[in-house]
CSV table of C-alpha atoms and ligand atoms in Angstrom, one decimal:
chain,number,residue,atom,x,y,z
A,1,MET,CA,-8.2,66.0,-84.2
A,2,ASN,CA,-5.5,66.7,-81.7
A,3,ASP,CA,-2.6,64.8,-83.2
A,4,LEU,CA,0.0,67.1,-81.7
A,5,ALA,CA,-1.5,67.4,-78.2
A,6,GLY,CA,1.3,67.6,-75.6
A,7,LYS,CA,4.0,68.3,-78.2
A,8,HIS,CA,6.2,71.4,-77.8
A,9,ILE,CA,7.5,72.5,-81.1
A,10,VAL,CA,10.3,75.1,-81.6
A,11,LEU,CA,9.5,76.7,-85.0
A,12,GLY,CA,12.5,78.4,-86.5
A,13,LEU,CA,12.1,80.9,-89.3
A,14,THR,CA,15.1,81.9,-91.5
A,15,GLY,CA,15.2,84.5,-94.3
A,16,GLY,CA,13.0,83.7,-97.3
A,17,ILE,CA,9.7,84.7,-98.9
A,18,ALA,CA,8.2,81.4,-97.7
A,19,CYS,CA,8.1,83.0,-94.2
A,20,TYR,CA,4.5,84.0,-95.1
A,21,LYS,CA,3.6,80.3,-95.1
A,22,ALA,CA,5.2,79.9,-91.7
A,23,ALA,CA,2.4,82.0,-90.2
A,24,GLU,CA,-0.2,79.5,-91.5
A,25,LEU,CA,1.9,76.6,-90.4
A,26,CYS,CA,2.2,78.0,-86.9
A,27,ARG,CA,-1.6,78.4,-86.7
A,28,ALA,CA,-2.1,74.8,-88.0
A,29,LEU,CA,0.3,73.4,-85.4
A,30,VAL,CA,-1.4,75.2,-82.6
A,31,LYS,CA,-4.9,74.1,-83.9
A,32,GLU,CA,-3.6,70.5,-83.8
A,33,GLY,CA,-2.8,70.9,-80.1
A,34,ALA,CA,0.9,71.7,-80.1
A,35,THR,CA,2.5,74.5,-78.1
A,36,VAL,CA,4.8,76.5,-80.5
A,37,GLN,CA,7.8,78.6,-79.6
A,38,VAL,CA,8.9,80.8,-82.5
A,39,VAL,CA,12.6,81.7,-83.0
A,40,MET,CA,13.5,84.0,-85.9
A,41,THR,CA,16.7,85.0,-87.5
A,42,GLU,CA,17.3,88.6,-88.3
A,43,ALA,CA,16.8,87.9,-92.0
A,44,ALA,CA,13.4,86.3,-91.3
A,45,THR,CA,12.2,89.5,-89.7
A,46,HIS,CA,12.6,91.2,-93.1
A,47,PHE,CA,9.8,89.0,-94.5
A,48,ILE,CA,7.4,88.7,-91.6
A,49,THR,CA,7.1,90.5,-88.2
A,50,PRO,CA,7.6,88.9,-84.8
A,51,VAL,CA,4.3,90.5,-83.9
A,52,THR,CA,2.5,88.2,-86.3
A,53,MET,CA,4.2,85.1,-85.1
A,54,GLN,CA,3.7,86.1,-81.4
A,55,ALA,CA,0.0,86.6,-82.0
A,56,LEU,CA,-0.4,83.2,-83.8
A,57,SER,CA,1.8,81.3,-81.3
A,58,ASN,CA,0.6,83.1,-78.2
A,59,ARG,CA,4.2,83.4,-77.0
A,60,PRO,CA,6.8,86.1,-77.3
A,61,VAL,CA,9.2,85.4,-80.2
A,62,TYR,CA,12.9,84.9,-79.6
A,63,GLY,CA,15.5,86.4,-81.9
A,64,SER,CA,18.7,87.2,-80.0
A,65,GLN,CA,21.1,85.1,-77.9
A,66,TRP,CA,21.4,88.2,-75.7
A,67,ASP,CA,17.7,88.1,-74.7
A,68,ALA,CA,17.6,89.3,-71.1
A,69,ARG,CA,14.1,87.8,-70.5
A,70,GLU,CA,15.8,84.5,-69.7
A,71,PRO,CA,17.0,84.6,-66.0
A,72,ASN,CA,20.2,82.7,-66.9
A,73,ASN,CA,20.6,84.6,-70.3
A,74,MET,CA,20.9,81.2,-72.0
A,75,ALA,CA,18.0,81.2,-74.4
A,76,HIS,CA,19.8,78.7,-76.7
A,77,ILE,CA,19.9,76.1,-73.8
A,78,ASN,CA,16.5,76.7,-72.3
A,79,LEU,CA,14.6,76.7,-75.6
A,80,SER,CA,16.2,73.6,-77.0
A,81,ARG,CA,15.8,71.6,-73.8
A,82,GLU,CA,12.0,72.2,-73.8
A,83,ALA,CA,11.4,71.1,-77.4
A,84,ASP,CA,10.0,67.8,-78.6
A,85,VAL,CA,11.2,68.8,-82.0
A,86,ILE,CA,12.9,71.8,-83.7
A,87,LEU,CA,11.4,72.6,-87.1
A,88,ILE,CA,13.1,75.1,-89.3
A,89,ALA,CA,10.5,76.3,-91.8
A,90,PRO,CA,11.5,78.0,-94.0
A,91,CYS,CA,15.1,76.8,-94.0
A,92,SER,CA,17.2,79.0,-96.4
A,93,ALA,CA,20.2,77.7,-98.4
A,94,ASP,CA,22.4,79.8,-96.1
A,95,PHE,CA,21.0,78.3,-93.0
A,96,MET,CA,21.4,74.8,-94.3
A,97,SER,CA,25.1,75.7,-94.8
A,98,LYS,CA,25.3,77.1,-91.3
A,99,LEU,CA,23.8,74.0,-89.8
A,100,LEU,CA,26.2,71.8,-91.7
A,101,HIS,CA,29.2,73.6,-90.4
A,102,GLY,CA,28.0,73.9,-86.9
A,103,ALA,CA,27.9,77.7,-87.1
A,104,ALA,CA,26.6,79.4,-84.0
A,105,ASP,CA,26.6,83.1,-84.6
A,106,ASP,CA,22.9,83.8,-84.0
A,107,LEU,CA,20.3,82.4,-81.6
A,108,LEU,CA,18.7,79.9,-84.0
A,109,SER,CA,21.9,78.3,-85.2
A,110,LEU,CA,23.3,78.3,-81.7
A,111,MET,CA,20.2,76.6,-80.4
A,112,CYS,CA,20.3,73.9,-83.1
A,113,LEU,CA,24.0,73.2,-82.2
A,114,ALA,CA,23.2,73.2,-78.5
A,115,ARG,CA,20.2,70.9,-78.7
A,116,PRO,CA,20.5,67.4,-77.2
A,117,ILE,CA,21.1,65.6,-80.4
A,118,ASP,CA,19.6,62.2,-79.3
A,119,SER,CA,16.4,63.5,-77.7
A,120,VAL,CA,15.5,66.6,-79.7
A,121,PRO,CA,15.1,65.9,-83.4
A,122,LEU,CA,15.8,68.6,-86.0
A,123,LEU,CA,13.6,68.9,-89.1
A,124,ILE,CA,14.1,71.3,-91.9
A,125,ALA,CA,11.8,72.5,-94.6
A,126,PRO,CA,14.1,74.0,-97.3
A,127,ALA,CA,12.8,76.9,-99.3
A,128,MET,CA,14.8,78.6,-102.1
A,129,ASN,CA,15.1,79.4,-105.8
A,130,ARG,CA,15.4,76.4,-108.0
A,131,GLU,CA,19.0,77.1,-109.0
A,132,MET,CA,20.0,77.4,-105.4
A,133,TRP,CA,18.2,74.1,-104.6
A,134,ASP,CA,19.8,72.3,-107.5
A,135,HIS,CA,23.3,73.7,-106.8
A,136,PRO,CA,25.8,71.0,-106.0
A,137,ALA,CA,26.7,72.8,-102.8
A,138,THR,CA,23.1,72.7,-101.5
A,139,GLN,CA,22.6,69.1,-102.5
A,140,ARG,CA,25.9,68.2,-100.8
A,141,ASN,CA,24.7,70.0,-97.7
A,142,ARG,CA,21.3,68.2,-97.9
A,143,VAL,CA,23.0,64.8,-98.0
A,144,GLN,CA,25.5,65.6,-95.2
A,145,LEU,CA,22.7,67.1,-93.0
A,146,GLN,CA,20.8,63.8,-93.3
A,147,MET,CA,23.9,61.9,-92.4
A,148,ASP,CA,24.2,64.1,-89.4
A,149,GLY,CA,20.7,63.0,-88.3
A,150,CYS,CA,18.7,65.9,-89.5
A,151,THR,CA,15.4,65.1,-91.2
A,152,VAL,CA,15.2,67.1,-94.5
A,153,LEU,CA,11.6,67.4,-95.6
A,154,GLY,CA,10.9,67.6,-99.3
A,155,VAL,CA,10.5,70.7,-101.4
A,156,GLY,CA,7.6,71.6,-103.6
A,157,THR,CA,7.6,72.2,-107.3
A,158,GLY,CA,6.0,75.0,-109.3
A,159,ASP,CA,6.0,78.7,-109.7
A,160,GLN,CA,8.5,80.5,-107.5
A,161,ALA,CA,8.3,84.1,-106.1
A,162,CYS,CA,11.2,85.0,-108.4
A,163,GLY,CA,9.2,84.2,-111.5
A,164,GLU,CA,11.0,81.0,-112.3
A,165,THR,CA,9.5,77.5,-112.2
A,166,GLY,CA,11.0,74.4,-110.6
A,167,ASP,CA,11.9,72.6,-107.4
A,168,GLY,CA,12.7,74.5,-104.2
A,169,ARG,CA,9.4,76.0,-103.0
A,170,MET,CA,8.7,75.3,-99.3
A,171,LEU,CA,6.0,72.6,-98.9
A,172,GLU,CA,2.5,74.0,-98.2
A,173,PRO,CA,1.6,74.4,-94.5
A,174,GLN,CA,-0.9,71.5,-94.6
A,175,GLU,CA,1.8,69.2,-96.1
A,176,LEU,CA,4.3,70.2,-93.5
A,177,LEU,CA,1.6,69.6,-90.8
A,178,GLN,CA,1.0,66.1,-92.1
A,179,ASP,CA,4.8,65.4,-92.2
A,180,ILE,CA,5.2,66.6,-88.6
A,181,ILE,CA,2.2,64.5,-87.4
A,182,ALA,CA,3.7,61.5,-89.3
A,183,PHE,CA,7.1,62.1,-87.8
A,184,PHE,CA,5.7,61.4,-84.3
A,185,GLN,CA,3.9,58.2,-85.2
A,186,PRO,CA,5.6,54.9,-84.1
A,187,LYS,CA,7.5,53.4,-87.1
A,188,VAL,CA,6.1,49.9,-86.8
A,189,LEU,CA,5.9,49.2,-90.5
A,190,VAL,CA,9.4,50.2,-91.7
A,191,GLY,CA,10.5,47.9,-94.5
A,192,GLN,CA,7.0,46.8,-95.3
A,193,HIS,CA,5.2,47.5,-98.6
A,194,VAL,CA,1.4,47.8,-98.1
A,195,VAL,CA,-1.2,47.7,-100.8
A,196,VAL,CA,-4.6,49.0,-99.8
A,197,THR,CA,-7.8,48.9,-101.9
A,198,ALA,CA,-10.4,51.6,-101.2
A,199,GLY,CA,-13.7,53.1,-102.3
A,200,PRO,CA,-16.4,51.7,-104.5
A,201,THR,CA,-16.0,50.2,-108.0
A,202,PHE,CA,-18.0,51.5,-111.0
A,203,GLU,CA,-19.4,48.9,-113.4
A,204,ALA,CA,-20.4,50.5,-116.6
A,205,ILE,CA,-23.8,49.7,-118.3
A,206,ASP,CA,-23.3,52.1,-121.2
A,207,PRO,CA,-21.2,55.2,-121.8
A,208,VAL,CA,-23.3,57.3,-119.3
A,209,ARG,CA,-24.6,54.8,-116.7
A,210,GLY,CA,-23.2,52.3,-114.3
A,211,ILE,CA,-23.6,50.5,-111.0
A,212,THR,CA,-21.7,51.6,-108.0
A,213,ASN,CA,-22.3,51.9,-104.2
A,214,ARG,CA,-22.1,54.4,-101.4
A,215,SER,CA,-18.6,53.5,-100.1
A,216,SER,CA,-16.7,56.8,-99.5
A,217,GLY,CA,-13.2,55.3,-99.4
A,218,LYS,CA,-12.5,57.2,-96.2
A,219,MET,CA,-11.5,54.1,-94.1
A,220,GLY,CA,-9.1,52.8,-96.8
A,221,PHE,CA,-7.5,56.2,-97.3
A,222,ALA,CA,-7.1,56.6,-93.6
A,223,ILE,CA,-5.4,53.1,-93.5
A,224,ALA,CA,-3.1,54.1,-96.4
A,225,ARG,CA,-2.1,57.3,-94.5
A,226,ALA,CA,-1.6,55.4,-91.2
A,227,ALA,CA,0.6,52.8,-92.9
A,228,GLN,CA,2.7,55.5,-94.5
A,229,GLU,CA,3.0,57.3,-91.2
A,230,ALA,CA,4.2,54.0,-89.7
A,231,GLY,CA,7.1,54.0,-92.2
A,232,ALA,CA,5.7,51.6,-94.9
A,233,GLN,CA,5.9,52.1,-98.6
A,234,VAL,CA,2.2,52.4,-99.6
A,235,THR,CA,0.2,51.8,-102.8
A,236,LEU,CA,-3.4,52.8,-102.7
A,237,VAL,CA,-5.7,51.2,-105.4
A,238,ALA,CA,-8.6,53.6,-105.3
A,239,GLY,CA,-12.0,53.3,-107.0
A,240,PRO,CA,-13.8,56.4,-108.1
A,241,VAL,CA,-13.7,58.8,-105.1
A,242,SER,CA,-12.6,62.4,-104.8
A,243,LEU,CA,-10.5,62.2,-101.7
A,244,PRO,CA,-7.1,63.7,-101.6
A,245,THR,CA,-4.2,61.3,-101.8
A,246,PRO,CA,-2.4,60.9,-98.4
A,247,ARG,CA,1.1,62.3,-98.5
A,248,GLY,CA,3.8,60.0,-99.7
A,249,VAL,CA,1.3,57.4,-100.9
A,250,ARG,CA,1.4,56.1,-104.5
A,251,ARG,CA,-2.2,56.1,-105.8
A,252,ILE,CA,-3.6,54.0,-108.7
A,253,ASP,CA,-7.0,55.1,-109.8
A,254,VAL,CA,-9.3,52.4,-111.1
A,255,GLN,CA,-13.0,52.2,-112.1
A,256,SER,CA,-14.2,48.7,-112.4
A,257,ALA,CA,-13.6,45.6,-110.3
A,258,SER,CA,-11.7,44.1,-113.2
A,259,ASP,CA,-9.4,47.1,-113.3
A,260,MET,CA,-8.9,46.9,-109.5
A,261,HIS,CA,-8.2,43.2,-109.8
A,262,LEU,CA,-5.4,43.8,-112.4
A,263,ALA,CA,-3.9,46.6,-110.4
A,264,CYS,CA,-3.9,44.4,-107.2
A,265,VAL,CA,-2.4,41.3,-108.8
A,266,ASP,CA,0.3,43.5,-110.2
A,267,THR,CA,1.1,45.5,-107.1
A,268,ALA,CA,0.7,42.5,-104.7
A,269,GLN,CA,3.7,40.8,-106.3
A,270,GLU,CA,6.0,43.3,-104.4
A,271,ALA,CA,3.8,43.8,-101.4
A,272,THR,CA,4.2,42.3,-97.9
A,273,ILE,CA,0.7,43.4,-96.6
A,274,PHE,CA,-2.5,43.5,-98.6
A,275,ILE,CA,-5.5,45.3,-97.0
A,276,ALA,CA,-8.8,45.1,-98.9
A,277,THR,CA,-11.2,47.8,-97.8
A,278,ALA,CA,-12.8,48.4,-101.2
A,279,ALA,CA,-16.5,47.8,-101.6
A,280,VAL,CA,-16.1,45.8,-104.8
A,281,ALA,CA,-19.3,45.3,-106.8
A,282,ASP,CA,-20.2,41.6,-106.8
A,283,TRP,CA,-21.7,41.7,-110.2
A,284,ARG,CA,-21.1,43.5,-113.5
A,285,PRO,CA,-23.3,43.7,-116.7
A,286,LEU,CA,-22.2,40.9,-119.1
A,287,GLN,CA,-22.1,43.5,-121.9
A,288,VAL,CA,-21.4,47.2,-121.9
A,289,ALA,CA,-23.4,49.0,-124.6
A,290,ASP,CA,-21.2,51.1,-126.9
A,291,GLN,CA,-23.9,53.7,-127.1
A,292,LYS,CA,-26.4,55.1,-124.6
A,293,ILE,CA,-29.3,52.7,-124.2
A,294,LYS,CA,-32.4,54.6,-125.2
A,295,LYS,CA,-36.1,54.1,-124.2
A,296,ASP,CA,-37.8,52.1,-127.0
A,297,GLY,CA,-41.3,53.5,-126.1
A,298,SER,CA,-42.7,50.1,-125.0
A,299,GLY,CA,-42.5,51.1,-121.3
A,300,GLN,CA,-40.5,47.9,-120.7
A,301,PRO,CA,-37.1,48.3,-119.0
A,302,PRO,CA,-34.2,46.7,-120.9
A,303,THR,CA,-33.2,43.2,-119.8
A,304,MET,CA,-29.7,43.0,-118.4
A,305,THR,CA,-27.5,39.9,-117.7
A,306,PHE,CA,-24.9,40.1,-115.0
A,307,VAL,CA,-21.7,38.1,-114.4
A,308,GLU,CA,-19.9,37.7,-111.1
A,309,ASN,CA,-16.8,39.8,-110.5
A,310,VAL,CA,-13.6,38.1,-109.4
A,311,ASP,CA,-13.1,38.1,-105.6
A,312,ILE,CA,-9.9,40.2,-105.5
A,313,LEU,CA,-9.1,39.5,-101.8
A,314,ALA,CA,-9.7,35.8,-102.0
A,315,THR,CA,-7.6,35.6,-105.2
A,316,VAL,CA,-4.7,37.5,-103.6
A,317,ALA,CA,-5.0,35.4,-100.4
A,318,ARG,CA,-4.7,32.2,-102.5
A,319,SER,CA,-1.5,33.4,-104.2
A,320,PRO,CA,1.7,31.5,-103.5
A,321,ARG,CA,3.3,34.5,-101.7
A,322,ALA,CA,0.3,34.8,-99.4
A,323,GLN,CA,0.2,31.1,-98.8
A,324,GLY,CA,3.9,31.0,-98.2
A,325,GLY,CA,3.7,33.8,-95.5
A,326,ALA,CA,5.4,36.5,-97.5
A,327,LEU,CA,2.1,38.5,-98.0
A,328,TYR,CA,-0.2,39.1,-95.0
A,329,CYS,CA,-3.8,39.6,-96.2
A,330,VAL,CA,-6.5,41.6,-94.3
A,331,GLY,CA,-10.1,41.7,-95.4
A,332,PHE,CA,-13.0,43.9,-94.4
A,333,ALA,CA,-16.6,43.0,-93.9
A,334,ALA,CA,-19.4,45.6,-94.0
A,335,GLU,CA,-22.4,43.9,-92.4
A,336,SER,CA,-25.8,45.1,-91.1
A,337,HIS,CA,-26.2,42.6,-88.2
A,338,ASP,CA,-24.6,39.7,-86.4
A,339,LEU,CA,-21.1,41.2,-87.0
A,340,LEU,CA,-19.1,38.6,-85.1
A,341,ALA,CA,-20.7,35.6,-86.8
A,342,HIS,CA,-20.5,37.0,-90.3
A,343,ALA,CA,-17.0,38.3,-89.9
A,344,THR,CA,-15.8,34.9,-88.5
A,345,ALA,CA,-17.4,33.0,-91.4
A,346,LYS,CA,-16.1,35.5,-94.0
A,347,ARG,CA,-12.5,35.2,-92.6
A,348,LEU,CA,-12.5,31.5,-93.3
A,349,ARG,CA,-14.3,31.9,-96.7
A,350,LYS,CA,-11.8,34.5,-97.9
A,351,GLY,CA,-8.8,32.5,-96.5
A,352,VAL,CA,-7.2,35.5,-94.7
A,353,PRO,CA,-5.5,35.6,-91.3
A,354,LEU,CA,-7.3,38.8,-90.2
A,355,LEU,CA,-10.7,40.1,-91.0
A,356,VAL,CA,-12.0,43.5,-89.9
A,357,GLY,CA,-15.8,43.8,-89.4
A,358,ASN,CA,-17.8,47.0,-89.3
A,359,ILE,CA,-21.5,47.9,-89.5
A,360,GLY,CA,-21.8,49.2,-93.0
A,361,PRO,CA,-24.9,51.5,-92.8
A,362,ALA,CA,-23.5,53.1,-89.6
A,363,THR,CA,-20.1,54.1,-91.2
A,364,PHE,CA,-20.7,54.8,-95.0
A,365,GLY,CA,-19.5,58.3,-95.7
A,366,LYS,CA,-18.8,59.1,-92.0
A,367,ASP,CA,-15.5,60.2,-90.5
A,368,ASP,CA,-15.8,57.7,-87.6
A,369,ASN,CA,-16.4,54.0,-87.2
A,370,ALA,CA,-15.9,51.1,-84.8
A,371,LEU,CA,-14.1,47.9,-85.8
A,372,LEU,CA,-14.2,44.3,-84.8
A,373,LEU,CA,-10.9,42.4,-85.4
A,374,VAL,CA,-11.3,38.6,-86.0
A,375,ASP,CA,-8.4,36.3,-86.3
A,376,ALA,CA,-7.6,32.6,-85.5
A,377,ASN,CA,-7.3,33.5,-81.8
A,378,GLY,CA,-10.7,35.2,-81.4
A,379,SER,CA,-12.0,38.7,-81.7
A,380,ARG,CA,-11.1,42.1,-80.4
A,381,GLU,CA,-13.1,45.4,-80.6
A,382,LEU,CA,-11.6,48.7,-81.5
A,383,PRO,CA,-14.3,51.0,-80.0
A,384,HIS,CA,-15.9,54.0,-81.7
A,385,ASN,CA,-13.3,56.6,-82.9
A,386,SER,CA,-12.3,58.6,-85.9
A,387,LYS,CA,-11.3,56.6,-88.9
A,388,LEU,CA,-7.7,57.9,-88.7
A,389,VAL,CA,-7.3,56.8,-85.1
A,390,LEU,CA,-8.8,53.4,-85.9
A,391,ALA,CA,-6.5,53.1,-88.9
A,392,ARG,CA,-3.5,53.8,-86.7
A,393,GLN,CA,-4.7,51.2,-84.2
A,394,LEU,CA,-5.3,48.6,-86.9
A,395,VAL,CA,-1.8,49.3,-88.3
A,396,SER,CA,-0.3,48.6,-84.9
A,397,GLU,CA,-2.4,45.4,-84.6
A,398,ILE,CA,-1.2,44.2,-88.0
A,399,ALA,CA,2.4,45.0,-87.1
A,400,ALA,CA,2.1,43.0,-83.9
A,401,ARG,CA,0.8,40.0,-85.8
A,402,LEU,CA,3.7,40.2,-88.3
A,403,LYS,CA,6.2,39.6,-85.5
B,501,LIG,N1,-13.7,41.8,-101.9
B,501,LIG,C1,-12.9,41.7,-102.9
B,501,LIG,N2,-13.4,41.5,-104.2
B,501,LIG,C2,-14.7,41.2,-104.4
B,501,LIG,C3,-15.6,41.3,-103.3
B,501,LIG,C4,-15.1,41.6,-102.0
B,501,LIG,O1,-11.7,41.9,-102.8
B,501,LIG,N3,-15.1,41.0,-105.6
B,501,LIG,C5,-13.2,42.1,-100.5
B,501,LIG,C6,-13.6,43.4,-99.9
B,501,LIG,O2,-12.7,44.4,-100.2
B,501,LIG,C7,-13.6,43.1,-98.4
B,501,LIG,C8,-14.0,41.6,-98.4
B,501,LIG,O3,-13.7,41.1,-99.7
B,501,LIG,O4,-12.3,43.1,-97.9
B,501,LIG,C9,-15.5,41.4,-98.0
B,501,LIG,O5,-16.3,41.7,-99.1
B,501,LIG,P1,-17.9,41.6,-99.0
B,501,LIG,O6,-18.4,42.1,-100.3
B,501,LIG,O7,-18.4,42.3,-97.8
B,501,LIG,O8,-18.1,40.1,-98.8
B,501,LIG,P2,-18.8,39.1,-99.8
B,501,LIG,O9,-17.9,38.0,-100.0
B,501,LIG,O10,-19.3,39.7,-101.0
B,501,LIG,O11,-20.1,38.6,-98.9
B,501,LIG,P3,-21.5,39.1,-98.7
B,501,LIG,O12,-21.8,40.1,-99.9
B,501,LIG,O13,-22.4,37.9,-98.7
B,501,LIG,O14,-21.5,39.9,-97.4
């Protein structure tokens, strides 16, 4: 992926042991297509050398406002004017306090103050000891910085370099990378609460066996991520898959179609958008054996009776909130042939305004897909692409239909 292609990021480092993570972050930003200009405070250079950051960013590091490399000797102006975003990671307690007061006694703080406030956003990733983070002064500064338009990214929890345990660690480089990528996505779903179902279900036969399918959950997880990036509150109801939870998404793990149904009915009460990507088993064994079913020596397989599972999507789509227009429902159809005809029929059968068709065998487990959107006005193809790109396109299609 090249989610940051064309973006120029000024990465500021302030004094803190989390500077070691900034090296990995810089590398991740560059790998994602960004150009990165590193600016370090004097304190940061005690933790990591400018040589390391220059090698990783492929650009000389700036550290002094008296840097004669700039023809006009105004590094603070030049560097801030080029940036699409300024990211301070790690941001120390001291640097938060400097930003808050508009201090400008070193290049990094001077550059933050001099940045065009409306066109160059400032993001900070705080990193400090838990007592420093919890201190009323730091929390006051955090709130005031947000009021001043600065985006304060979260902090991690866990063991700290000082030996204590608690809040205040800098987020991991991959978490920060996802937050930066999300920051640049259009916020088309602000104020919406999206519930997404994803993955297969598992219908138990006995304590060790069950019926499931080959759905990987990747499309649903990508949609959950894309909806969260677009500013929505997202709940992901996931069948048994081992995918990582997208950042900022609430995940409810379920096994069977019945569990998924209960979780969906519950969460859909507060939702404004319901997207059903899960490959829900159509049938479940009528009875689940308490003990493992053993061979009886006759050579005959056991007889099993199945009952139909509830259609979760159709049930949610029939709810008063969906019928009244407060809940927009989107279904998926995995077909093997005649996609348009099947998707059109399935949209009507499920009673949803939008149905997304895809060719199941071509997409199961893969990282890419192609989608066919069918609504009351006709159909539209989203051509072959990565599932994340398609998820973002689908999110913007849904947002357009909500208007
Ligand atoms: N779905 C659901 N609950 C079920 C079955 C399906 O919520 N018990 C949802 C899926 O998540 C998907 C859509 O309904 O969004 C299409 O499901 P699919 O199984 O492909 O359609 P069916 O109605 O089962 O039709 P068929 O098996 O004949 O293709």
